[in-house]
Coordinates of C-alpha atoms and ligand atoms in Angstrom, one line a residue:
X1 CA -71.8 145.6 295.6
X2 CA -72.1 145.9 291.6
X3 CA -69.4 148.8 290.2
X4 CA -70.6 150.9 287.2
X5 CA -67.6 148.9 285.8
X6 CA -68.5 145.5 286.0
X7 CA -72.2 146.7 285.1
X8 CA -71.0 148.2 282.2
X9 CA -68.6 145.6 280.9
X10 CA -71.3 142.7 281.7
X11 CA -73.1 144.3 279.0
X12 CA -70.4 144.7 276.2
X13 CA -69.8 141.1 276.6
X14 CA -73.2 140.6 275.3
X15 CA -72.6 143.1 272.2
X16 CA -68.8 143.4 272.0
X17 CA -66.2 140.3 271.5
X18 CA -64.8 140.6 274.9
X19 CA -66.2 143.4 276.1
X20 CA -63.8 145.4 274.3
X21 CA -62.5 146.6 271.0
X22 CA -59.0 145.5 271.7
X23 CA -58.0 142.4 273.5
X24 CA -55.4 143.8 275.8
X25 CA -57.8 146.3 277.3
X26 CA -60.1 143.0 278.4
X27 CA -57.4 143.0 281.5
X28 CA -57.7 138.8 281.0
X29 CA -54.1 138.2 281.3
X30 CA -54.8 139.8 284.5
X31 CA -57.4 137.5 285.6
X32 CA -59.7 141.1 286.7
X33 CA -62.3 142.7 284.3
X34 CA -61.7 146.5 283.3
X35 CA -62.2 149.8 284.5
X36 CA -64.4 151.8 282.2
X37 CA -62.4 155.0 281.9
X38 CA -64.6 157.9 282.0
X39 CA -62.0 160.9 281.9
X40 CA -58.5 161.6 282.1
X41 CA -57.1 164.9 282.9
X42 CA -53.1 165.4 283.4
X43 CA -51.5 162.4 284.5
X44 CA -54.9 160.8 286.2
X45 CA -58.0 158.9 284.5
X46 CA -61.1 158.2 286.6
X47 CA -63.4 155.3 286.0
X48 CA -66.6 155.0 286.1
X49 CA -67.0 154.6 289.7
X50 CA -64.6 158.1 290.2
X51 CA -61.5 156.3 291.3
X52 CA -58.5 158.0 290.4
X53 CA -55.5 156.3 288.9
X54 CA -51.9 158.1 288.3
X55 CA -51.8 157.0 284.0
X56 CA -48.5 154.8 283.1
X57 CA -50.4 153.4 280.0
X58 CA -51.1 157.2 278.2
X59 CA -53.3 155.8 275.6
X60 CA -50.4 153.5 275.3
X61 CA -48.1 156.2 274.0
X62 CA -49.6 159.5 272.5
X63 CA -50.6 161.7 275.4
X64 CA -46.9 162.5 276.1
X65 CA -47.9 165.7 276.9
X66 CA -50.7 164.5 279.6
X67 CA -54.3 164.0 279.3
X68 CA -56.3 167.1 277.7
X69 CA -53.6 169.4 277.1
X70 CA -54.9 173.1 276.8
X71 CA -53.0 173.9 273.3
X72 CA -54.9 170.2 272.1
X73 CA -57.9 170.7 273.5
X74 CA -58.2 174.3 272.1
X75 CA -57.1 173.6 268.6
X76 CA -59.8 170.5 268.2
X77 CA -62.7 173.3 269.7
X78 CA -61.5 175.4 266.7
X79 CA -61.0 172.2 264.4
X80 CA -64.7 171.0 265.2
X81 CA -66.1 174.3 264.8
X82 CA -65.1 174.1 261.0
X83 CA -66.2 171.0 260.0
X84 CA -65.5 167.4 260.8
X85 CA -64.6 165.7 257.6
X86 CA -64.9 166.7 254.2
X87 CA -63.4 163.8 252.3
X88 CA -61.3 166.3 250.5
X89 CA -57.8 168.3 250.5
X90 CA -57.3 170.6 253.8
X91 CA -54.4 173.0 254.4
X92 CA -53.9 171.4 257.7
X93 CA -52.9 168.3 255.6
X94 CA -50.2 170.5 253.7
X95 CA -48.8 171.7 257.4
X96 CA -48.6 168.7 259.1
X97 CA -46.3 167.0 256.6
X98 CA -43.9 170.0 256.2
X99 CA -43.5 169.6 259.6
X100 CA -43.2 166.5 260.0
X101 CA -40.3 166.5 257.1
X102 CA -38.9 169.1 258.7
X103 CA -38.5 167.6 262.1
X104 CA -38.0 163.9 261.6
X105 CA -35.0 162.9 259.5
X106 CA -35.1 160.8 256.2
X107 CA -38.7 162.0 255.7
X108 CA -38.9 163.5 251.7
X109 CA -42.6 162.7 251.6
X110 CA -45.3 161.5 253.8
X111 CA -48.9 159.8 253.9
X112 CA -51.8 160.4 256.3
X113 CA -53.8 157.1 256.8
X114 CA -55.7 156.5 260.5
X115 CA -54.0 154.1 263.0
X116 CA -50.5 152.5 263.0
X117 CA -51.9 149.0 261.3
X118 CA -52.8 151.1 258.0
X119 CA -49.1 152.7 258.1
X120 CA -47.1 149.8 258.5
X121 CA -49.7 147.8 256.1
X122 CA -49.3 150.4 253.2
X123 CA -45.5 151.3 253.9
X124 CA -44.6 147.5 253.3
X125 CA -46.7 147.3 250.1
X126 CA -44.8 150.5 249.0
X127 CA -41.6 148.7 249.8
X128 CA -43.1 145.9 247.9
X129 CA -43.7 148.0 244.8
X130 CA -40.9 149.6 244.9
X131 CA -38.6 147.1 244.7
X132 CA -40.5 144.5 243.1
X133 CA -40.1 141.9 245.9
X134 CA -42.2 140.0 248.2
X135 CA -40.4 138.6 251.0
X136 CA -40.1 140.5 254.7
X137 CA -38.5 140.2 257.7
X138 CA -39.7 141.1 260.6
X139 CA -38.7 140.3 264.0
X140 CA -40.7 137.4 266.7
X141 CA -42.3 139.5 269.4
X142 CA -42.5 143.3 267.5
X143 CA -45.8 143.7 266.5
X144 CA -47.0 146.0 263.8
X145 CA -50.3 145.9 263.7
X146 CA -52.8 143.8 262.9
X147 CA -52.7 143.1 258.8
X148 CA -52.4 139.6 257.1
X149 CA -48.7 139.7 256.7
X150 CA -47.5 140.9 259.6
X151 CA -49.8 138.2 262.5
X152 CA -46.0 136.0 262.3
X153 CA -44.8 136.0 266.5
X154 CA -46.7 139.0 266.8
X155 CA -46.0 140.9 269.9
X156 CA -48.5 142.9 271.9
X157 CA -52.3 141.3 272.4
X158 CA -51.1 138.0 270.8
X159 CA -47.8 137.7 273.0
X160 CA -50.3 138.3 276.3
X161 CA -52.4 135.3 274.8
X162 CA -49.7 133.2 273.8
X163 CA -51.2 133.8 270.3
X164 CA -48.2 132.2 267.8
X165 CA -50.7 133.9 265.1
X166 CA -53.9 134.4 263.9
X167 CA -57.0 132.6 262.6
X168 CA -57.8 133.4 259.6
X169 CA -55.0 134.5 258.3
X170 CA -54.7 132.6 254.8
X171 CA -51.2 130.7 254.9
X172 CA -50.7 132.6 251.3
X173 CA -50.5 135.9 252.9
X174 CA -47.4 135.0 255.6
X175 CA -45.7 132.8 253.8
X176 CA -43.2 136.0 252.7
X177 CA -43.0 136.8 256.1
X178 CA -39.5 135.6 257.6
X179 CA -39.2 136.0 261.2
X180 CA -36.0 136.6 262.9
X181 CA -34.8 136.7 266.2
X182 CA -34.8 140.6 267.8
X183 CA -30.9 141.3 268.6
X184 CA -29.4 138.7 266.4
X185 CA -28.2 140.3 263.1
X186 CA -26.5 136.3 262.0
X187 CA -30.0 135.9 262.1
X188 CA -30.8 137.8 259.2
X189 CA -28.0 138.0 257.7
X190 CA -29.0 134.1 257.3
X191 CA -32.3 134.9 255.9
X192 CA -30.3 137.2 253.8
X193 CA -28.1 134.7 252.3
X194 CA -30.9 131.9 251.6
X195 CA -33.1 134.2 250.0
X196 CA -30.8 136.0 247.4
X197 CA -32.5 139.3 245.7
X198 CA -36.2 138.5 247.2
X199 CA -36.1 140.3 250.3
X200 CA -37.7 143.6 249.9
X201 CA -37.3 145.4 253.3
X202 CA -36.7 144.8 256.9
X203 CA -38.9 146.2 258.9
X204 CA -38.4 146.5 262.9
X205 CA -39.4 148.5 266.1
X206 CA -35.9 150.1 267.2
X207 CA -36.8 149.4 270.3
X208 CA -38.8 146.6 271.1
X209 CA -42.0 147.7 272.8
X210 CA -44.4 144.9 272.3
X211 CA -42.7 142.2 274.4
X212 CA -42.3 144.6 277.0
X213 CA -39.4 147.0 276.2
X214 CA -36.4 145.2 274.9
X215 CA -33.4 147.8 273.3
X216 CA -31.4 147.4 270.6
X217 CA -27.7 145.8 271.2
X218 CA -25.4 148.4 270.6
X219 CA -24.7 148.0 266.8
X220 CA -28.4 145.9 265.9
X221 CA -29.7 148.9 264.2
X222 CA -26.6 149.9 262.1
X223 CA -26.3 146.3 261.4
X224 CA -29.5 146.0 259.8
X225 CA -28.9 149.4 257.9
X226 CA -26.1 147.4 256.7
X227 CA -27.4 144.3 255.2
X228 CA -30.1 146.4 253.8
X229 CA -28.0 148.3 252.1
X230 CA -25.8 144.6 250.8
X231 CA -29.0 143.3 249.9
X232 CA -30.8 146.1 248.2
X233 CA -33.8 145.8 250.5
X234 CA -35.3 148.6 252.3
X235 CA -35.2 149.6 256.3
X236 CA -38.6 150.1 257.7
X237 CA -38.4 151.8 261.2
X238 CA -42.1 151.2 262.8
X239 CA -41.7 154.0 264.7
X240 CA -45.4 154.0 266.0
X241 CA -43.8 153.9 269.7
X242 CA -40.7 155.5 269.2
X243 CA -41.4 158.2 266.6
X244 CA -42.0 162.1 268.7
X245 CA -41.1 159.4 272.3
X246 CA -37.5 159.3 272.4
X247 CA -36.7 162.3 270.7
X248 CA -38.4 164.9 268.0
X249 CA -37.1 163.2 265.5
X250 CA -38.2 159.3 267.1
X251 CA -35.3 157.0 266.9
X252 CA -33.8 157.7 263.8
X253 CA -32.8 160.7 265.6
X254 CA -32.1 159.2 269.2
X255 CA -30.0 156.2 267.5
X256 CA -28.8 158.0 264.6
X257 CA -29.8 155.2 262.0
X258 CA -31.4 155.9 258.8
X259 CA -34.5 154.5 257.7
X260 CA -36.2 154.3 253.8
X261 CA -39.3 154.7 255.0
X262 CA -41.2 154.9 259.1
X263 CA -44.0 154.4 259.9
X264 CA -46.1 156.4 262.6
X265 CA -48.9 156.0 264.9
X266 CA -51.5 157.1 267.4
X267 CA -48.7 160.0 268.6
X268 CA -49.0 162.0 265.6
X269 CA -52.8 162.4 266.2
X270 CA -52.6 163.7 269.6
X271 CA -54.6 161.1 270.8
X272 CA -57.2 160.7 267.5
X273 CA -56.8 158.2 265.1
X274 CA -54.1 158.9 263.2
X275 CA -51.2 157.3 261.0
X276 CA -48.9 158.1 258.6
X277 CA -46.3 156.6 256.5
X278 CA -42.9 158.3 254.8
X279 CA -39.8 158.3 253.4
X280 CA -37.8 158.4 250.8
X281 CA -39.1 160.7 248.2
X282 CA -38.2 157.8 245.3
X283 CA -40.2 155.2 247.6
X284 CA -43.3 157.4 248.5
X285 CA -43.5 158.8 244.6
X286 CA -44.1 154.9 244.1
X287 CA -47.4 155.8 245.7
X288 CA -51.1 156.7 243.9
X289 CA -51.9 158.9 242.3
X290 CA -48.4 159.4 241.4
X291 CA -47.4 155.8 241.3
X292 CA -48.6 152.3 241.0
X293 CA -49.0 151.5 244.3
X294 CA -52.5 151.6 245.6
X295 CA -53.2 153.2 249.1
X296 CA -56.4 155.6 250.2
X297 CA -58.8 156.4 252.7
X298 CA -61.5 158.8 253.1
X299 CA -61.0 159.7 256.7
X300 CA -57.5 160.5 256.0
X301 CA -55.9 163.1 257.0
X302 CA -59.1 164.4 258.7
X303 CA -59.1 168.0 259.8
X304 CA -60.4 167.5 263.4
X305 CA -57.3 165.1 264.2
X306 CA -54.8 166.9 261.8
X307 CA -55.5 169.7 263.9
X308 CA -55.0 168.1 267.5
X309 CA -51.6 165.9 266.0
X310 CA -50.2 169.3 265.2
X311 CA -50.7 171.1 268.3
X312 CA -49.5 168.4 269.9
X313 CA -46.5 168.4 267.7
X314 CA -45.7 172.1 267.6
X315 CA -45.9 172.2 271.5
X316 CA -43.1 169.4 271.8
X317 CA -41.2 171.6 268.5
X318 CA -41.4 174.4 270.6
X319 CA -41.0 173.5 274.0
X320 CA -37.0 173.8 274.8
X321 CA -35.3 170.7 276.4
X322 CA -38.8 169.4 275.8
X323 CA -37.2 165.4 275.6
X324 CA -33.8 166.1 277.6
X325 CA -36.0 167.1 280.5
X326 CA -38.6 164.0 280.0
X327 CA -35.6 161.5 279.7
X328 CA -34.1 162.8 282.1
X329 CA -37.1 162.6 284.6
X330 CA -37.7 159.0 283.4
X331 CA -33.9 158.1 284.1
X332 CA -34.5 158.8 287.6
X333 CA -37.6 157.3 288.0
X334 CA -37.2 154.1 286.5
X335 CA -34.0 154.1 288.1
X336 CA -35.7 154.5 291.7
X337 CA -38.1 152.1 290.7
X338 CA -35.8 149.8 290.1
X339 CA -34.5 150.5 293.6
X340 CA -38.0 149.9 295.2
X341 CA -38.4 146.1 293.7
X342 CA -34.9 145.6 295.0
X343 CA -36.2 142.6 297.4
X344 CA -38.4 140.9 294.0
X345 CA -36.0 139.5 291.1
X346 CA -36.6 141.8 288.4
X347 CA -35.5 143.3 285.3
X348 CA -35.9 146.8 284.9
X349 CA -35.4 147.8 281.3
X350 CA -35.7 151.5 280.2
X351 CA -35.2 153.2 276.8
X352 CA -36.3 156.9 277.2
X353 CA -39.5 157.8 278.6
X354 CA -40.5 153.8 278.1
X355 CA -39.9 151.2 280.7
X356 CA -40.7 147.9 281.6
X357 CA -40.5 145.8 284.8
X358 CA -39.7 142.0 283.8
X359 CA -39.9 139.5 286.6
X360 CA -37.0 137.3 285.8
X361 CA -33.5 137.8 286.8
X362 CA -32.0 137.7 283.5
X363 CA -31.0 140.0 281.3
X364 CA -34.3 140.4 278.3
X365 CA -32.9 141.1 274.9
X366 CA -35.3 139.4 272.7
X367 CA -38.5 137.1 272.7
X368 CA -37.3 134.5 274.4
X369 CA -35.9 136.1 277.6
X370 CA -39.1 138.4 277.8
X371 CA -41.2 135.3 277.7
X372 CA -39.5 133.6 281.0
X373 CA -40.9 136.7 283.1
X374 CA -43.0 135.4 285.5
X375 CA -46.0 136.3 284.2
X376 CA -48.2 135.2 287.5
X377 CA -45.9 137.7 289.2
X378 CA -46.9 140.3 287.0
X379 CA -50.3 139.9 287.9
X380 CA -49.6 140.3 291.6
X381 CA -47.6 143.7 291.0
X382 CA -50.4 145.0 288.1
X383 CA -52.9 144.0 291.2
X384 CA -51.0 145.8 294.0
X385 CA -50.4 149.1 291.9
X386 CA -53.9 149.1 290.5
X387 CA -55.4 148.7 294.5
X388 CA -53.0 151.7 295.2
X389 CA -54.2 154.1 292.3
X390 CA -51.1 153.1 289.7
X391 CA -52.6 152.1 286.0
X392 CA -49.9 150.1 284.6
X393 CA -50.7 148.1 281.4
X394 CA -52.7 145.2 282.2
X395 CA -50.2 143.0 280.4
X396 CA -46.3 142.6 281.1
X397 CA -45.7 142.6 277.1
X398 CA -46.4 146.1 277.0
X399 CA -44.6 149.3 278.2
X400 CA -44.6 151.5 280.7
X401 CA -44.9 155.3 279.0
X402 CA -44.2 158.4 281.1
X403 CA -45.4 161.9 280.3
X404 CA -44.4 165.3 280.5
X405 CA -47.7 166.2 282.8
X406 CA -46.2 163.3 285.3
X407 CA -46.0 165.1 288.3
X408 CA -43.3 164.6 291.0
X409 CA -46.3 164.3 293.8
X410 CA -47.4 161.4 291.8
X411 CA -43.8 160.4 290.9
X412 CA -43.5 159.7 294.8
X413 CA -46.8 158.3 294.8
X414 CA -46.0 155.5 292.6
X415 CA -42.7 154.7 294.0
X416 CA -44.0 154.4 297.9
X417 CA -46.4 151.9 296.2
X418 CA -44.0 150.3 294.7
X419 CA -41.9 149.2 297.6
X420 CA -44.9 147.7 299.2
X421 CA -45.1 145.0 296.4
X422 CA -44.0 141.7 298.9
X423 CA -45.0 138.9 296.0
Ligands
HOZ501 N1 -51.8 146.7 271.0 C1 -51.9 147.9 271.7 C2 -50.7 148.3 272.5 N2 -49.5 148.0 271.9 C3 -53.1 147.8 272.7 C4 -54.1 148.9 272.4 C5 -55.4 148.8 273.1 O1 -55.8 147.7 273.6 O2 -56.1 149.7 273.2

């Protein structure tokens, strides 16, 4: 018999690339075809065809407080009630960067755009500006985005394609991108040294979470503040996973590092489109209308998701022990689940609320040692959790994220799932 969802996705391959409007969510890697999700409440989204699933992927990061969250869902009634864009300065605007300067550290100044792409795009032309450099580093296997400059050994959708980088991507517009290996500060300090006074930032995710979830090597992250610092080049922290996951203030906070400018993604929206990029108050002043460097966008800082991002971000403000209690919760977990796949060789790496199950025995630390998971395994364990109600990622270069609306019922759940998985 037919499911609503392969009815439904037989006809957006006919009018969609794919199916989809984002390669991941096709569920190739997996050898399946999707799930139409048509609701999601707490920790559970239902399909098309009602079948529940317990939510590991959370909009692949912002619904850390659960699906539909009453102080959310409230403040975008209001929000929509008063208009849905005007194109044009909103108080709301004003409130959500006080309080995001006021909670995240480093942050003088700060930009609305609409999706973590746009943030990262306009912080490193900022960077660019501001220091009157071209060059970049990033690192093979973090992804940030999808702009020109930044398709070099891309995590994310490319990595689960084996994508080394994009068509159409005119050579001109990555040939300032320098790629270094995540973990391996030599690395760039070699990229420093061969490429005197031309660098113009480094820009990383502090923890790797799009090859999977790879941390940072105790001293990585101060190491790059260093160099930085040597070399006059700014530190970007892309903090579109980490920023409001691992702690109020992202990682900044959790590893005590200081960035020049972050960048921030889908989380600060609550679930609508939303970006943002900020900093240093002499980096962002670099920015029009006050500066020579060009950014806009009419949608914004729009007032329906301004509203949602800061209900979302209040209620984690104001919430006490709001991340010691998640973290906490996800130590135990991830540590249990680790337990469960005891029999399969695995590598269970957590940072926070994000985790990641790697099917190799050896330790993962960069791009390399994610890319020897067995990636066939992966699709028998995405299989055997998705038969038994678990949504997992449908790719193994992606995390797992866990919210606070995770209940311990479904906690269970998962885990008993789990330790049926016999590869
Ligand atoms: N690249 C996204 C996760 N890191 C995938 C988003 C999606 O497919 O919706």
């Amino acid at each position: 018999m037919t499911s609503t969802s392969q009815e439904l996705f037989d006809r957006a391959r006919r009018r969609i690339p794919g199916g989809v409007n984002s390669p991941v969510r096709a569920f190739g890697s997996v050898g399946m075809t999707p799930p139409f999700i048509a609701s999601a409440e707490g920790d559970r989204i239902t399909d098309a065809d009602g079948r529940e699933y317990i939510d590991f992927v959370c909009s692949w990061g912002p619904m850390i407080l659960g699906h539909g969250h009453p102080a959310v869902r409230d403040a975008v009634d209001r929000a929509v009630r008063g208009g849905l864009s005007f194109g044009a300065a909103t108080e709301r605007e004003v409130q959500m960067a006080e309080l995001i300067c006021a909670i995240v550290p480093n942050i003088d100044m700060i930009r609305m755009v609409n999706s973590g792409t746009e943030a990262v795009m306009s912080a490193v032309r900022a960077a660019r500006g501001f220091t009157g450099r071209d060059k970049l580093i990033k690192f093979s296997g973090c992804y940030h985005g999808h702009s020109d400059a930044m398709l070099v050994a891309a995590g994310s959708g490319l990595m689960t394609q084996g994508i080394p980088g994009s068509a159409g991507v005119p050579a001109g517009c990555t040939k300032d991108t320098l790629s270094a290996e995540y973990n391996d500060l030599a690395g760039v300090a070699a990229l420093f040294d061969a490429n005197p006074g031309e660098i113009a930032a480094v820009i990383v995710e502090p923890v790797g979470a799009n090859m999977g979830v790879v941390p940072p090597a105790d001293g990585f992250l101060e190491g790059l503040r260093d160099l930085c610092d040597k070399n006059g080049a700014l530190l970007i922290f892309d903090e579109v996973i980490t920023g409001f996951r691992l702690a109020l203030g992202g990682a900044q906070e959790y590893y005590g590092v200081r960035a020049d400018l972050c960048t921030f993604g889908k989380i600060i929206g609550g679930g609508m489109p939303v970006g943002a990029y900020g900093g240093r108050r002499d980096v962002m002043e670099t920015v029009a209308p006050l500066g020579p460097v060009y950014q806009a966008g009419t949608l914004s800082g729009n007032p329906v998701a301004m509203a949602a991002g800061l209900a979302q971000l209040t209620v984690l403000k104001n919430t006490p022990d709001f991340y010691g209690a998640l973290n906490r919760t996800a130590e135990r977990f991830f540590s249990e689940l680790d337990g469960a796949l005891r029999d399969v060789p695995h590598t269970l790496n957590r940072v926070g609320s994000l985790g990641c199950v790697f099917f190799t025995g050896d330790p993962v630390t960069d791009y390399a040692s994610a890319k020897k998971s067995s990636t066939s395994r992966f699709t028998a364990w995405f299989r055997h959790m998705l038969e038994r109600g678990v949504y997992l990622a449908p790719s193994q270069f992606e995390a797992m994220f866990l919210s606070s609306a995770h209940s311990e019922e479904d906690l269970a759940r998962t885990l008993a799932a789990a330790r049926e998985f016999r590869p």
